[in-house]
mmCIF file with all atom_site columns, C-alpha atoms in Angstrom:
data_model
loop_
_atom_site.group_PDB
_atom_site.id
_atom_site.type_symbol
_atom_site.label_atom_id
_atom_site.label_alt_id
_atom_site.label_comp_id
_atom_site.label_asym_id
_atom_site.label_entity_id
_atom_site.label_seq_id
_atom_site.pdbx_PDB_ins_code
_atom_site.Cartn_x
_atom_site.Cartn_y
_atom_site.Cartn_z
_atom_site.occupancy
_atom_site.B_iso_or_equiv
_atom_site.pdbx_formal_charge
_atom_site.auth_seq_id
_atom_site.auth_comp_id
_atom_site.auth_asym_id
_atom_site.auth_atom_id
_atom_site.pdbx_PDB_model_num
ATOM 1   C CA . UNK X 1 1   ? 73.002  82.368 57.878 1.00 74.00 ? 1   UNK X CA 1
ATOM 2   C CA . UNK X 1 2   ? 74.027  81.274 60.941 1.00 91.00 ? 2   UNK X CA 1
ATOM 3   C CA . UNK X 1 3   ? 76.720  82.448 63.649 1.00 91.00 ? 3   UNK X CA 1
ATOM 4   C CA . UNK X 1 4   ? 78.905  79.447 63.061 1.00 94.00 ? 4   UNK X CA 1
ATOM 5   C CA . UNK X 1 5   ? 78.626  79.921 59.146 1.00 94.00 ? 5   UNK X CA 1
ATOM 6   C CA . UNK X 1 6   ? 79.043  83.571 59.139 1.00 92.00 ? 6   UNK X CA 1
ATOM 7   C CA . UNK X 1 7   ? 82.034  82.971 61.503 1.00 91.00 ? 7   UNK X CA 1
ATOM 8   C CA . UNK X 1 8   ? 83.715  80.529 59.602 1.00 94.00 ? 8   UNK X CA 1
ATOM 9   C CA . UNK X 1 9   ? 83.251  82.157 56.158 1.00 92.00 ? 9   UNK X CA 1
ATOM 10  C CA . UNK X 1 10  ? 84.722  85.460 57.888 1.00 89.00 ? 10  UNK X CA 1
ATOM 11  C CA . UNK X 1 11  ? 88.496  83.562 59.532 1.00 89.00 ? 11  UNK X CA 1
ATOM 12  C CA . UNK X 1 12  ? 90.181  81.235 57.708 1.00 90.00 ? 12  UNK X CA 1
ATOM 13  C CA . UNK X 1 13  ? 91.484  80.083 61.370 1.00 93.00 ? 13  UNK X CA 1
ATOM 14  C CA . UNK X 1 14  ? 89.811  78.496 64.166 1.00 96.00 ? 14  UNK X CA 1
ATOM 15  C CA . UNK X 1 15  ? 90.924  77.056 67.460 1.00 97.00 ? 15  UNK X CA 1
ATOM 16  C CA . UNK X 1 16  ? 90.069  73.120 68.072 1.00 98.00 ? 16  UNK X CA 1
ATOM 17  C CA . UNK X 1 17  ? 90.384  72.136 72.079 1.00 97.00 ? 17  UNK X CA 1
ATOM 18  C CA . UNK X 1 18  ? 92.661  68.702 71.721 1.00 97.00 ? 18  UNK X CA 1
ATOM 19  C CA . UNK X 1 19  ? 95.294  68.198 74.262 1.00 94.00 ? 19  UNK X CA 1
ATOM 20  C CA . UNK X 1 20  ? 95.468  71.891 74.619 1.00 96.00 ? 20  UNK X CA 1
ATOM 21  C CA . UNK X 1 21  ? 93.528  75.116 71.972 1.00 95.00 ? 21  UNK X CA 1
ATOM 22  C CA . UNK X 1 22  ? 95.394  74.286 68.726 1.00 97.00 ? 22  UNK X CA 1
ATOM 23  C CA . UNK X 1 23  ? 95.243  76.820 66.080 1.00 96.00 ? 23  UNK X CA 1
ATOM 24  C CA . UNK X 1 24  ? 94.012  75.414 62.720 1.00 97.00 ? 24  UNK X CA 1
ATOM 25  C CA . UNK X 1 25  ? 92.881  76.616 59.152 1.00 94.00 ? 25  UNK X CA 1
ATOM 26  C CA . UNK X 1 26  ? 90.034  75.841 57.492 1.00 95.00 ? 26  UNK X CA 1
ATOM 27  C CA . UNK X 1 27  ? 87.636  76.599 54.671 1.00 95.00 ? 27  UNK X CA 1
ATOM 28  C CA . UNK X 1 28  ? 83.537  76.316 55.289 1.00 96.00 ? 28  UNK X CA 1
ATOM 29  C CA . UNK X 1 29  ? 81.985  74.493 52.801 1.00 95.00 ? 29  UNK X CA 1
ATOM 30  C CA . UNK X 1 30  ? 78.612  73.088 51.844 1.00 93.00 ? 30  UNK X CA 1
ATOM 31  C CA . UNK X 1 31  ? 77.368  73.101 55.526 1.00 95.00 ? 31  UNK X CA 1
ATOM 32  C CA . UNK X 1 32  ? 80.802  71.870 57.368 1.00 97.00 ? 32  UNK X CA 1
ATOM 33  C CA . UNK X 1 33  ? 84.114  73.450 58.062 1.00 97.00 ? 33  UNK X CA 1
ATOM 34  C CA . UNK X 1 34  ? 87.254  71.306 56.837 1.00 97.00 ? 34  UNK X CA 1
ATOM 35  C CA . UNK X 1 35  ? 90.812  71.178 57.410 1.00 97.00 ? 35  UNK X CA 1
ATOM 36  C CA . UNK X 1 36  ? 93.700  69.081 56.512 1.00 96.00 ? 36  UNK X CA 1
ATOM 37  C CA . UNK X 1 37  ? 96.226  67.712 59.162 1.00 96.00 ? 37  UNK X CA 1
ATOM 38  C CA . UNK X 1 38  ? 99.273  65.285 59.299 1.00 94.00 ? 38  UNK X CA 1
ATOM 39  C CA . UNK X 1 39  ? 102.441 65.042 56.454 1.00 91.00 ? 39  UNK X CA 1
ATOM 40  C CA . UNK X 1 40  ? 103.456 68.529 56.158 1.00 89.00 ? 40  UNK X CA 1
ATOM 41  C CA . UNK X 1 41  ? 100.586 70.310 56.974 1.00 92.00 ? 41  UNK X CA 1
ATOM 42  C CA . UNK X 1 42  ? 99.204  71.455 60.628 1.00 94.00 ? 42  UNK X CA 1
ATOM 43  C CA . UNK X 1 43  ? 99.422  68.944 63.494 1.00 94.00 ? 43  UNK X CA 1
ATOM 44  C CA . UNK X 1 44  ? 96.453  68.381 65.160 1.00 97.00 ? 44  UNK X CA 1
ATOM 45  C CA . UNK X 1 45  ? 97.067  65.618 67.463 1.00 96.00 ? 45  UNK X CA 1
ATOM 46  C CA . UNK X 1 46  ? 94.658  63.252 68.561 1.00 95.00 ? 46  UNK X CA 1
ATOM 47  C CA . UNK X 1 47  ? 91.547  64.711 65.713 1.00 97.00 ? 47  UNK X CA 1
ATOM 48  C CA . UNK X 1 48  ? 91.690  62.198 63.667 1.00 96.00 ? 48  UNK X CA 1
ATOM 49  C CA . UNK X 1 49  ? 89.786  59.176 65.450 1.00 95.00 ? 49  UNK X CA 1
ATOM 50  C CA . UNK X 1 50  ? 88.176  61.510 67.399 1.00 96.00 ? 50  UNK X CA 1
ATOM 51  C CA . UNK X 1 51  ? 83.623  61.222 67.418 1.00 97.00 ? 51  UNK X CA 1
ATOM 52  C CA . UNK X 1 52  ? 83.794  65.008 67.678 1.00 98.00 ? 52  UNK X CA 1
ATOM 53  C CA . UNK X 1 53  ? 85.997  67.859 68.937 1.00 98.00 ? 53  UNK X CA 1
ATOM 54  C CA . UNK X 1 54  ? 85.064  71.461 70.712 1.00 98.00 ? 54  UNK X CA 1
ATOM 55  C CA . UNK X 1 55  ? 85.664  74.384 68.055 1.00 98.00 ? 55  UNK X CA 1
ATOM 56  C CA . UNK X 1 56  ? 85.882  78.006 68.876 1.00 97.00 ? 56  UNK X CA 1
ATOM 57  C CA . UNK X 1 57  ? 85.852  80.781 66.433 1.00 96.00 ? 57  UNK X CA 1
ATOM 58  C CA . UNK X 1 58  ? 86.456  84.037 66.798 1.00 91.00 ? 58  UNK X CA 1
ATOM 59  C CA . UNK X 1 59  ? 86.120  87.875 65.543 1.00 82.00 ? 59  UNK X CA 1
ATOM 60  C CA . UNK X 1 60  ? 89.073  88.428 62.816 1.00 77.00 ? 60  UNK X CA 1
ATOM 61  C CA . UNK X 1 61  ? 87.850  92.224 63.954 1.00 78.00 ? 61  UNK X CA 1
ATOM 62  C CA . UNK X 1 62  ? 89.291  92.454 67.039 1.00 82.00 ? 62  UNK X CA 1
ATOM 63  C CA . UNK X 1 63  ? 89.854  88.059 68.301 1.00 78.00 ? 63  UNK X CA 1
ATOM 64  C CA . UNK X 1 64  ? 86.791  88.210 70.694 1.00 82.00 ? 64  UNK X CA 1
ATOM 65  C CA . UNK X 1 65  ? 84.733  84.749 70.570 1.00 87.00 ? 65  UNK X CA 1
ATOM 66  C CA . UNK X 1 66  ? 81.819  84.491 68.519 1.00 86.00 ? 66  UNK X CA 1
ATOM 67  C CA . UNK X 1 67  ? 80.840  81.149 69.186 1.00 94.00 ? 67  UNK X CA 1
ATOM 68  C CA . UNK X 1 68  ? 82.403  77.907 70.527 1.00 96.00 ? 68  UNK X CA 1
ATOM 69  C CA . UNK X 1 69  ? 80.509  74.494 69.286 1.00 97.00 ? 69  UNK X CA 1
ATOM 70  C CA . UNK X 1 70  ? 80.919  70.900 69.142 1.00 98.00 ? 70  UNK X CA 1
ATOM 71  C CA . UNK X 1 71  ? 81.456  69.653 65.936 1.00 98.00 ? 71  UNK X CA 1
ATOM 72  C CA . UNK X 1 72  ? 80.890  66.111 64.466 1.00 98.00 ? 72  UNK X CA 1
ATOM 73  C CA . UNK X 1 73  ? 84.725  64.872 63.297 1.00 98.00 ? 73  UNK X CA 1
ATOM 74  C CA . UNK X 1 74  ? 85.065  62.607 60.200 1.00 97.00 ? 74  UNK X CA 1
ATOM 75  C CA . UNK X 1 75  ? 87.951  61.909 58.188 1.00 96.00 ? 75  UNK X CA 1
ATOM 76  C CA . UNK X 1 76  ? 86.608  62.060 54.393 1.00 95.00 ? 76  UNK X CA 1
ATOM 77  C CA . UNK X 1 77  ? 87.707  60.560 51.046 1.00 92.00 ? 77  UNK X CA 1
ATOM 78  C CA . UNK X 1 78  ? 89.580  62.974 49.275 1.00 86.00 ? 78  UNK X CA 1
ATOM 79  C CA . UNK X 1 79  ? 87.961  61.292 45.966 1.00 82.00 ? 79  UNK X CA 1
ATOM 80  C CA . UNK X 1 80  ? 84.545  61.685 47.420 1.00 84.00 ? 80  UNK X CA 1
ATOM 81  C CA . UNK X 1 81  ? 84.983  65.608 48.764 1.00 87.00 ? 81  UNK X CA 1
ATOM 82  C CA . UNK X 1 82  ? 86.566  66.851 45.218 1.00 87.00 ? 82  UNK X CA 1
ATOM 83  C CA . UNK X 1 83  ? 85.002  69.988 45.305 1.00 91.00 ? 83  UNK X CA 1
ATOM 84  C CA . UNK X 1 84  ? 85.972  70.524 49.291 1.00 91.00 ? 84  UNK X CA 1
ATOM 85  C CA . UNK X 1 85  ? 89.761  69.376 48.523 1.00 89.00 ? 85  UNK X CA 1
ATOM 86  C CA . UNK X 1 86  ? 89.719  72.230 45.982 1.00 88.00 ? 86  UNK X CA 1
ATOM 87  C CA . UNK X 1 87  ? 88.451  74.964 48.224 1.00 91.00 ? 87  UNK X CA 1
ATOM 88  C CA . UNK X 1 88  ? 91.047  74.190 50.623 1.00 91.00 ? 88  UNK X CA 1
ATOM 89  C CA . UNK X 1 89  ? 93.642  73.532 47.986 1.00 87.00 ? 89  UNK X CA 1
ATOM 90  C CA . UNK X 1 90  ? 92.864  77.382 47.124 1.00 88.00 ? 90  UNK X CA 1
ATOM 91  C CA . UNK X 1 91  ? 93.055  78.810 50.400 1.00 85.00 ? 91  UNK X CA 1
ATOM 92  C CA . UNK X 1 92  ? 96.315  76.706 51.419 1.00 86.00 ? 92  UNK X CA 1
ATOM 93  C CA . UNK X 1 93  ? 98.835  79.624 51.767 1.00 77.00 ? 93  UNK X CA 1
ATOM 94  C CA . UNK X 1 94  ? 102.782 79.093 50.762 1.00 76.00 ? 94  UNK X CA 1
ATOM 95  C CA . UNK X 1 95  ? 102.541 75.141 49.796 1.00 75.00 ? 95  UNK X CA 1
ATOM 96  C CA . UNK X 1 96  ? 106.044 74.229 48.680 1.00 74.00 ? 96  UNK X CA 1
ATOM 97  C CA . UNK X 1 97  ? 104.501 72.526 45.969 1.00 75.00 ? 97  UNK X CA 1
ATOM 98  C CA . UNK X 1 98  ? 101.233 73.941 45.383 1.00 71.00 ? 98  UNK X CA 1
ATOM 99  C CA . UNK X 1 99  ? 100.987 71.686 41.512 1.00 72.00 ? 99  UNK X CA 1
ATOM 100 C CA . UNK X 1 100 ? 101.401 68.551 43.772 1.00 83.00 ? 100 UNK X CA 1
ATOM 101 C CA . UNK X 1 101 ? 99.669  69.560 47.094 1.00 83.00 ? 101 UNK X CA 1
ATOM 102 C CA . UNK X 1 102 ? 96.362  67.631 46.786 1.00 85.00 ? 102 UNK X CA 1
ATOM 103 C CA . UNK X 1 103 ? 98.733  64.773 45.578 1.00 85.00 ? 103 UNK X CA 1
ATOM 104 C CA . UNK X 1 104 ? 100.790 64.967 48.769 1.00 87.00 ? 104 UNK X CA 1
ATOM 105 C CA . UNK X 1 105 ? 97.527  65.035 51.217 1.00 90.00 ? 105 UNK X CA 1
ATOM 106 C CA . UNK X 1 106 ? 96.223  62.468 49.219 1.00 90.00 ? 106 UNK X CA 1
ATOM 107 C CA . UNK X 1 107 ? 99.371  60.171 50.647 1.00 90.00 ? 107 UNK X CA 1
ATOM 108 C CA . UNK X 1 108 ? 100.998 61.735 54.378 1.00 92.00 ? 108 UNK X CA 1
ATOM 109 C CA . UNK X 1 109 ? 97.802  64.010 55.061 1.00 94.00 ? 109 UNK X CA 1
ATOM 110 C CA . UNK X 1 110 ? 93.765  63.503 55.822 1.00 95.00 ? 110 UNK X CA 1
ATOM 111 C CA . UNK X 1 111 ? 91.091  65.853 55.111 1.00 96.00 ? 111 UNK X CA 1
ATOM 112 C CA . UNK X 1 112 ? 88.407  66.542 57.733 1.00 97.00 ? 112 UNK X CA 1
ATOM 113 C CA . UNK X 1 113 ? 85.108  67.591 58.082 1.00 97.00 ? 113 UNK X CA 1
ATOM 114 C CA . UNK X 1 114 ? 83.559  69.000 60.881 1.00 98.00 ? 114 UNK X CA 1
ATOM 115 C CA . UNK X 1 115 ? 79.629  69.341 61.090 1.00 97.00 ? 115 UNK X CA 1
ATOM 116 C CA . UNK X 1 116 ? 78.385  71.642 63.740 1.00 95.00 ? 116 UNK X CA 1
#
């Protein structure tokens, strides 16, 4: 396993470097880290439409960086990535409507992968 994998499985956070270090969660799966952004869910101006983005990830121990990577960015079909939509349907804490959430991204929101 590697330090970005083992990292990312560890923190369900992350900092991206956008206009300034956003905070952002995530969930790793099959080989990339994704997120959601836009609608009601974290703003993270400027990823979307973005080639690729500087991550950072750090110790949930004690916040001291682990590793900081560029990542590949690329919006994905929430059709095509049903099984990545779930994991992060699963981890998505406090959703006002957590029956409808994948619903909602589906229209105001866009699910992203990032490949190391």
């Amino acid at each position: 396993m590697s330090v970005i994998e083992e990292g990312a499985k560890k923190s369900g956070i992350l900092w991206l470097h956008l206009d300034r270090p956003r905070l952002a969660w995530h969930v790793w799966h099959e080989g990339a880290i994704y997120l959601v952004t836009g609608g009601e869910e974290q703003d993270l101006p400027g990823l979307v439409g973005r080639d690729s983005v500087r991550v950072t990830l750090r110790s949930k121990d004690n916040g001291a960086e682990l590793v900081s990577f560029d990542a590949r960015v690329e919006v994905v079909a929430q059709a095509a990535a049903d099984d990545a939509v779930a994991a992060l349907a699963k981890e998505r804490l406090n959703a006002r409507d957590a029956v409808r959430l994948t619903d909602r991204w589906s229209v105001s929101s866009a699910v992203v992968r990032l490949t190391p």
